[in-house]
PDB file of C-alpha atoms in Angstrom:
ATOM      1  CA  UNK S  15     -19.806  48.019  44.306  1.00  0.00           C
ATOM      2  CA  UNK S  16     -22.796  47.152  46.519  1.00  0.00           C
ATOM      3  CA  UNK S  17     -25.042  46.937  43.455  1.00  0.00           C
ATOM      4  CA  UNK S  18     -22.666  44.521  41.755  1.00  0.00           C
ATOM      5  CA  UNK S  19     -22.575  42.263  44.808  1.00  0.00           C
ATOM      6  CA  UNK S  20     -26.355  42.463  45.215  1.00  0.00           C
ATOM      7  CA  UNK S  21     -26.966  41.646  41.535  1.00  0.00           C
ATOM      8  CA  UNK S  22     -24.507  38.747  41.683  1.00  0.00           C
ATOM      9  CA  UNK S  23     -26.251  37.358  44.772  1.00  0.00           C
ATOM     10  CA  UNK S  24     -29.674  37.675  43.102  1.00  0.00           C
ATOM     11  CA  UNK S  25     -28.472  35.938  39.921  1.00  0.00           C
ATOM     12  CA  UNK S  26     -26.902  33.136  41.955  1.00  0.00           C
ATOM     13  CA  UNK S  27     -30.140  32.671  43.913  1.00  0.00           C
ATOM     14  CA  UNK S  28     -32.234  32.640  40.727  1.00  0.00           C
ATOM     15  CA  UNK S  29     -29.904  30.091  39.131  1.00  0.00           C
ATOM     16  CA  UNK S  30     -30.110  27.874  42.231  1.00  0.00           C
ATOM     17  CA  UNK S  31     -33.917  28.094  42.279  1.00  0.00           C
ATOM     18  CA  UNK S  32     -34.342  27.291  38.584  1.00  0.00           C
ATOM     19  CA  UNK S  33     -31.803  24.481  38.794  1.00  0.00           C
ATOM     20  CA  UNK S  34     -33.600  23.053  41.819  1.00  0.00           C
ATOM     21  CA  UNK S  35     -36.963  23.200  40.042  1.00  0.00           C
ATOM     22  CA  UNK S  36     -35.738  21.178  37.072  1.00  0.00           C
ATOM     23  CA  UNK S  37     -36.159  17.448  37.525  1.00  0.00           C
ATOM     24  CA  UNK S  38     -33.174  15.285  36.767  1.00  0.00           C
ATOM     25  CA  UNK S  39     -34.161  12.184  34.854  1.00  0.00           C
ATOM     26  CA  UNK S  40     -33.593   8.738  36.279  1.00  0.00           C
ATOM     27  CA  UNK S  41     -31.331   7.055  33.746  1.00  0.00           C
ATOM     28  CA  UNK S  42     -30.635   3.332  33.533  1.00  0.00           C
ATOM     29  CA  UNK S  43     -28.564   1.589  30.859  1.00  0.00           C
ATOM     30  CA  UNK S  44     -28.526  -2.218  30.725  1.00  0.00           C
ATOM     31  CA  UNK S  45     -26.847  -4.691  28.414  1.00  0.00           C
ATOM     32  CA  UNK S  46     -27.905  -7.956  26.836  1.00  0.00           C
ATOM     33  CA  UNK S  47     -24.428  -9.218  26.098  1.00  0.00           C
ATOM     34  CA  UNK S  48     -25.349 -12.212  23.959  1.00  0.00           C
ATOM     35  CA  UNK S  49     -27.654 -10.233  21.656  1.00  0.00           C
ATOM     36  CA  UNK S  50     -25.361  -7.155  21.634  1.00  0.00           C
ATOM     37  CA  UNK S  51     -28.227  -4.912  22.726  1.00  0.00           C
ATOM     38  CA  UNK S  52     -28.242  -1.863  25.012  1.00  0.00           C
ATOM     39  CA  UNK S  53     -31.507  -0.936  26.743  1.00  0.00           C
ATOM     40  CA  UNK S  54     -31.927   2.676  27.864  1.00  0.00           C
ATOM     41  CA  UNK S  55     -34.693   3.657  30.304  1.00  0.00           C
ATOM     42  CA  UNK S  56     -35.343   7.249  31.392  1.00  0.00           C
ATOM     43  CA  UNK S  57     -38.084   8.640  33.635  1.00  0.00           C
ATOM     44  CA  UNK S  58     -39.249  12.095  34.711  1.00  0.00           C
ATOM     45  CA  UNK S  59     -37.460  14.313  32.234  1.00  0.00           C
ATOM     46  CA  UNK S  60     -38.547  17.927  32.600  1.00  0.00           C
ATOM     47  CA  UNK S  61     -36.338  19.143  29.787  1.00  0.00           C
ATOM     48  CA  UNK S  62     -34.959  17.701  26.587  1.00  0.00           C
ATOM     49  CA  UNK S  63     -32.230  15.121  26.823  1.00  0.00           C
ATOM     50  CA  UNK S  64     -29.809  14.200  24.071  1.00  0.00           C
ATOM     51  CA  UNK S  65     -28.896  10.566  23.501  1.00  0.00           C
ATOM     52  CA  UNK S  66     -25.707   9.919  21.518  1.00  0.00           C
ATOM     53  CA  UNK S  67     -23.644   6.910  20.560  1.00  0.00           C
ATOM     54  CA  UNK S  68     -20.170   7.763  19.248  1.00  0.00           C
ATOM     55  CA  UNK S  69     -17.167   5.686  18.292  1.00  0.00           C
ATOM     56  CA  UNK S  70     -13.624   6.168  19.588  1.00  0.00           C
ATOM     57  CA  UNK S  71     -12.968   8.748  16.833  1.00  0.00           C
ATOM     58  CA  UNK S  72     -15.951  10.872  17.987  1.00  0.00           C
ATOM     59  CA  UNK S  73     -18.003   9.949  14.903  1.00  0.00           C
ATOM     60  CA  UNK S  74     -21.718   9.987  15.682  1.00  0.00           C
ATOM     61  CA  UNK S  75     -23.294   6.548  15.220  1.00  0.00           C
ATOM     62  CA  UNK S  76     -26.710   7.481  16.658  1.00  0.00           C
ATOM     63  CA  UNK S  77     -28.192  10.793  17.795  1.00  0.00           C
ATOM     64  CA  UNK S  78     -31.633  11.608  19.156  1.00  0.00           C
ATOM     65  CA  UNK S  79     -33.456  14.303  21.156  1.00  0.00           C
ATOM     66  CA  UNK S  80     -35.767  12.941  23.859  1.00  0.00           C
ATOM     67  CA  UNK S  81     -38.473  15.063  25.458  1.00  0.00           C
ATOM     68  CA  UNK S  82     -40.892  12.365  26.610  1.00  0.00           C
ATOM     69  CA  UNK S  83     -41.626  11.897  30.318  1.00  0.00           C
ATOM     70  CA  UNK S  84     -40.970   8.159  30.056  1.00  0.00           C
ATOM     71  CA  UNK S  85     -38.580   6.692  27.497  1.00  0.00           C
ATOM     72  CA  UNK S  86     -37.354   3.163  26.807  1.00  0.00           C
ATOM     73  CA  UNK S  87     -35.384   2.100  23.757  1.00  0.00           C
ATOM     74  CA  UNK S  88     -33.297  -0.857  22.624  1.00  0.00           C
ATOM     75  CA  UNK S  89     -30.108  -0.210  20.675  1.00  0.00           C
ATOM     76  CA  UNK S  90     -28.924  -3.124  18.535  1.00  0.00           C
ATOM     77  CA  UNK S  91     -25.135  -3.009  18.203  1.00  0.00           C
ATOM     78  CA  UNK S  92     -24.720  -6.284  16.260  1.00  0.00           C
ATOM     79  CA  UNK S  93     -23.648  -4.587  13.043  1.00  0.00           C
ATOM     80  CA  UNK S  94     -21.035  -2.321  14.625  1.00  0.00           C
ATOM     81  CA  UNK S  95     -17.340  -3.088  14.387  1.00  0.00           C
ATOM     82  CA  UNK S  96     -15.561  -4.272  17.528  1.00  0.00           C
ATOM     83  CA  UNK S  97     -14.057  -1.473  19.588  1.00  0.00           C
ATOM     84  CA  UNK S  98     -14.775   1.185  22.176  1.00  0.00           C
ATOM     85  CA  UNK S  99     -17.934   3.289  21.965  1.00  0.00           C
ATOM     86  CA  UNK S 100     -19.316   6.075  24.119  1.00  0.00           C
ATOM     87  CA  UNK S 101     -23.004   6.201  24.988  1.00  0.00           C
ATOM     88  CA  UNK S 102     -23.916   9.691  26.242  1.00  0.00           C
ATOM     89  CA  UNK S 103     -27.122  10.956  27.822  1.00  0.00           C
ATOM     90  CA  UNK S 104     -27.057  14.711  28.364  1.00  0.00           C
ATOM     91  CA  UNK S 105     -29.545  17.284  29.606  1.00  0.00           C
ATOM     92  CA  UNK S 106     -28.997  20.858  30.816  1.00  0.00           C
ATOM     93  CA  UNK S 107     -28.175  19.679  34.364  1.00  0.00           C
ATOM     94  CA  UNK S 108     -26.342  16.392  33.999  1.00  0.00           C
ATOM     95  CA  UNK S 109     -24.166  14.455  31.593  1.00  0.00           C
ATOM     96  CA  UNK S 110     -23.685  10.677  31.756  1.00  0.00           C
ATOM     97  CA  UNK S 111     -21.054   9.001  29.590  1.00  0.00           C
ATOM     98  CA  UNK S 112     -20.887   5.212  29.454  1.00  0.00           C
ATOM     99  CA  UNK S 113     -17.793   3.588  27.959  1.00  0.00           C
ATOM    100  CA  UNK S 114     -18.890   0.507  26.017  1.00  0.00           C
ATOM    101  CA  UNK S 115     -16.490  -2.283  25.043  1.00  0.00           C
ATOM    102  CA  UNK S 116     -17.817  -4.207  22.080  1.00  0.00           C
ATOM    103  CA  UNK S 117     -16.189  -7.380  20.802  1.00  0.00           C
ATOM    104  CA  UNK S 118     -17.372 -10.354  18.784  1.00  0.00           C
ATOM    105  CA  UNK S 119     -18.494 -12.254  21.861  1.00  0.00           C
ATOM    106  CA  UNK S 120     -19.969  -9.640  24.171  1.00  0.00           C
ATOM    107  CA  UNK S 121     -20.907  -6.085  25.009  1.00  0.00           C
ATOM    108  CA  UNK S 122     -19.727  -4.617  28.299  1.00  0.00           C
ATOM    109  CA  UNK S 123     -20.211  -1.306  30.123  1.00  0.00           C
ATOM    110  CA  UNK S 124     -16.618  -0.604  31.140  1.00  0.00           C
ATOM    111  CA  UNK S 125     -17.103   2.770  32.816  1.00  0.00           C
ATOM    112  CA  UNK S 126     -19.761   5.304  33.775  1.00  0.00           C
ATOM    113  CA  UNK S 127     -18.853   8.969  34.244  1.00  0.00           C
ATOM    114  CA  UNK S 128     -21.413  11.434  35.592  1.00  0.00           C
ATOM    115  CA  UNK S 129     -20.940  15.174  35.760  1.00  0.00           C
ATOM    116  CA  UNK S 130     -23.113  18.116  36.680  1.00  0.00           C
ATOM    117  CA  UNK S 131     -23.205  20.896  34.169  1.00  0.00           C
ATOM    118  CA  UNK S 132     -23.454  24.629  34.190  1.00  0.00           C
ATOM    119  CA  UNK S 133     -25.141  25.546  30.931  1.00  0.00           C
ATOM    120  CA  UNK S 134     -22.602  26.852  28.421  1.00  0.00           C
ATOM    121  CA  UNK S 135     -24.832  26.679  25.357  1.00  0.00           C
ATOM    122  CA  UNK S 136     -28.427  27.894  25.452  1.00  0.00           C
ATOM    123  CA  UNK S 137     -31.028  27.684  22.710  1.00  0.00           C
ATOM    124  CA  UNK S 138     -33.687  30.329  22.169  1.00  0.00           C
ATOM    125  CA  UNK S 139     -35.792  30.231  19.030  1.00  0.00           C
ATOM    126  CA  UNK S 140     -33.470  29.837  16.040  1.00  0.00           C
ATOM    127  CA  UNK S 141     -30.390  31.008  17.951  1.00  0.00           C
ATOM    128  CA  UNK S 142     -27.803  29.253  20.089  1.00  0.00           C
ATOM    129  CA  UNK S 143     -25.964  31.393  22.633  1.00  0.00           C
ATOM    130  CA  UNK S 144     -22.444  30.506  23.767  1.00  0.00           C
ATOM    131  CA  UNK S 145     -21.339  31.869  27.137  1.00  0.00           C
ATOM    132  CA  UNK S 146     -18.253  30.323  28.728  1.00  0.00           C
ATOM    133  CA  UNK S 147     -16.121  31.522  31.626  1.00  0.00           C
ATOM    134  CA  UNK S 148     -12.676  30.164  30.749  1.00  0.00           C
ATOM    135  CA  UNK S 149     -10.949  30.438  34.153  1.00  0.00           C
ATOM    136  CA  UNK S 150      -7.911  28.402  33.100  1.00  0.00           C
ATOM    137  CA  UNK S 151      -7.481  30.449  29.900  1.00  0.00           C
ATOM    138  CA  UNK S 152      -7.428  27.236  27.862  1.00  0.00           C
ATOM    139  CA  UNK S 153      -7.687  27.148  24.105  1.00  0.00           C
ATOM    140  CA  UNK S 154     -11.387  26.739  23.303  1.00  0.00           C
ATOM    141  CA  UNK S 155     -12.498  25.195  20.014  1.00  0.00           C
ATOM    142  CA  UNK S 156     -16.011  25.743  18.667  1.00  0.00           C
ATOM    143  CA  UNK S 157     -17.448  24.040  15.624  1.00  0.00           C
ATOM    144  CA  UNK S 158     -20.835  23.817  13.932  1.00  0.00           C
ATOM    145  CA  UNK S 159     -21.769  20.606  12.117  1.00  0.00           C
ATOM    146  CA  UNK S 160     -24.848  19.655  10.123  1.00  0.00           C
ATOM    147  CA  UNK S 161     -26.861  16.432  10.126  1.00  0.00           C
ATOM    148  CA  UNK S 162     -24.298  14.740   7.853  1.00  0.00           C
ATOM    149  CA  UNK S 163     -21.526  15.547  10.359  1.00  0.00           C
ATOM    150  CA  UNK S 164     -20.028  18.067   7.898  1.00  0.00           C
ATOM    151  CA  UNK S 165     -18.220  20.959   9.570  1.00  0.00           C
ATOM    152  CA  UNK S 166     -19.796  24.288   8.600  1.00  0.00           C
ATOM    153  CA  UNK S 167     -17.927  26.654  10.907  1.00  0.00           C
ATOM    154  CA  UNK S 168     -14.910  26.451  13.175  1.00  0.00           C
ATOM    155  CA  UNK S 169     -13.422  28.969  15.592  1.00  0.00           C
ATOM    156  CA  UNK S 170     -10.558  28.872  18.059  1.00  0.00           C
ATOM    157  CA  UNK S 171     -10.375  31.186  21.085  1.00  0.00           C
ATOM    158  CA  UNK S 172      -6.917  31.385  22.663  1.00  0.00           C
ATOM    159  CA  UNK S 173      -6.416  32.741  26.167  1.00  0.00           C
ATOM    160  CA  UNK S 174      -9.785  34.507  26.403  1.00  0.00           C
ATOM    161  CA  UNK S 175     -11.397  34.661  29.845  1.00  0.00           C
ATOM    162  CA  UNK S 176     -14.980  35.275  28.697  1.00  0.00           C
ATOM    163  CA  UNK S 177     -16.099  33.621  25.497  1.00  0.00           C
ATOM    164  CA  UNK S 178     -19.435  34.611  24.028  1.00  0.00           C
ATOM    165  CA  UNK S 179     -21.027  34.178  20.651  1.00  0.00           C
ATOM    166  CA  UNK S 180     -24.452  33.882  19.038  1.00  0.00           C
ATOM    167  CA  UNK S 181     -25.153  31.389  16.268  1.00  0.00           C
ATOM    168  CA  UNK S 182     -28.196  32.432  14.229  1.00  0.00           C
ATOM    169  CA  UNK S 183     -29.926  29.637  12.298  1.00  0.00           C
ATOM    170  CA  UNK S 184     -32.938  31.728  11.250  1.00  0.00           C
ATOM    171  CA  UNK S 185     -32.107  31.597   7.523  1.00  0.00           C
ATOM    172  CA  UNK S 186     -30.424  28.172   7.543  1.00  0.00           C
ATOM    173  CA  UNK S 187     -31.606  25.423   5.227  1.00  0.00           C
ATOM    174  CA  UNK S 188     -33.691  22.596   6.710  1.00  0.00           C
ATOM    175  CA  UNK S 189     -31.405  20.263   8.628  1.00  0.00           C
ATOM    176  CA  UNK S 190     -30.224  19.329  12.111  1.00  0.00           C
ATOM    177  CA  UNK S 191     -27.261  21.318  13.399  1.00  0.00           C
ATOM    178  CA  UNK S 192     -24.996  20.842  16.415  1.00  0.00           C
ATOM    179  CA  UNK S 193     -22.741  23.451  18.019  1.00  0.00           C
ATOM    180  CA  UNK S 194     -19.805  21.731  19.764  1.00  0.00           C
ATOM    181  CA  UNK S 195     -17.556  23.527  22.276  1.00  0.00           C
ATOM    182  CA  UNK S 196     -14.370  21.901  23.600  1.00  0.00           C
ATOM    183  CA  UNK S 197     -12.494  23.758  26.352  1.00  0.00           C
ATOM    184  CA  UNK S 198      -9.597  21.351  26.835  1.00  0.00           C
ATOM    185  CA  UNK S 199     -11.370  19.468  29.632  1.00  0.00           C
ATOM    186  CA  UNK S 200     -15.041  19.239  28.688  1.00  0.00           C
ATOM    187  CA  UNK S 201     -17.094  19.068  25.533  1.00  0.00           C
ATOM    188  CA  UNK S 202     -20.481  20.786  25.363  1.00  0.00           C
ATOM    189  CA  UNK S 203     -23.085  20.284  22.631  1.00  0.00           C
ATOM    190  CA  UNK S 204     -26.355  21.963  21.698  1.00  0.00           C
ATOM    191  CA  UNK S 205     -28.506  20.828  18.817  1.00  0.00           C
ATOM    192  CA  UNK S 206     -31.120  22.694  16.826  1.00  0.00           C
ATOM    193  CA  UNK S 207     -33.528  21.419  14.165  1.00  0.00           C
ATOM    194  CA  UNK S 208     -34.614  23.678  11.332  1.00  0.00           C
ATOM    195  CA  UNK S 209     -37.770  22.398   9.662  1.00  0.00           C
TER     196      UNK S 209
END
């Protein structure tokens, strides 16, 4: 029993140290309403960040991995249909979701939601590891999609406390893949590129 408590304390301390060492990026999203342009600026990223623009049906409009220490990009939304879009910037420590209202006259940031994250999906080499503590015993849905947003695999875990799985992409054909986990409250994503 003492060993279990000691090991748990050591793991918690190591997690706190490694989390503290990682630098959270400064993220700023601005709008140019007349031109229907979003401008994203990020500084001091110590790990990869994912930038995603999705529509209200969760279809991916734009997706990109960013690993540069300084990043600025303009997103032209002129050709998109009017409606609600979600602009997400996600790294292993933080997730920012901006709700964007787009209509024929203007573009508006309606809401900004920020959440800290405990890593659920971890990438190592050609593998993605899923490790989720499902305290509420919710139904958890996991899917794997390719670069064309085609679903390749889907699993549902019902009432499981600990959910773990390994997705091996070692022999996969060249493409970009995303593992998506939805636990009823949150959605987690991890991408991997096979070249």
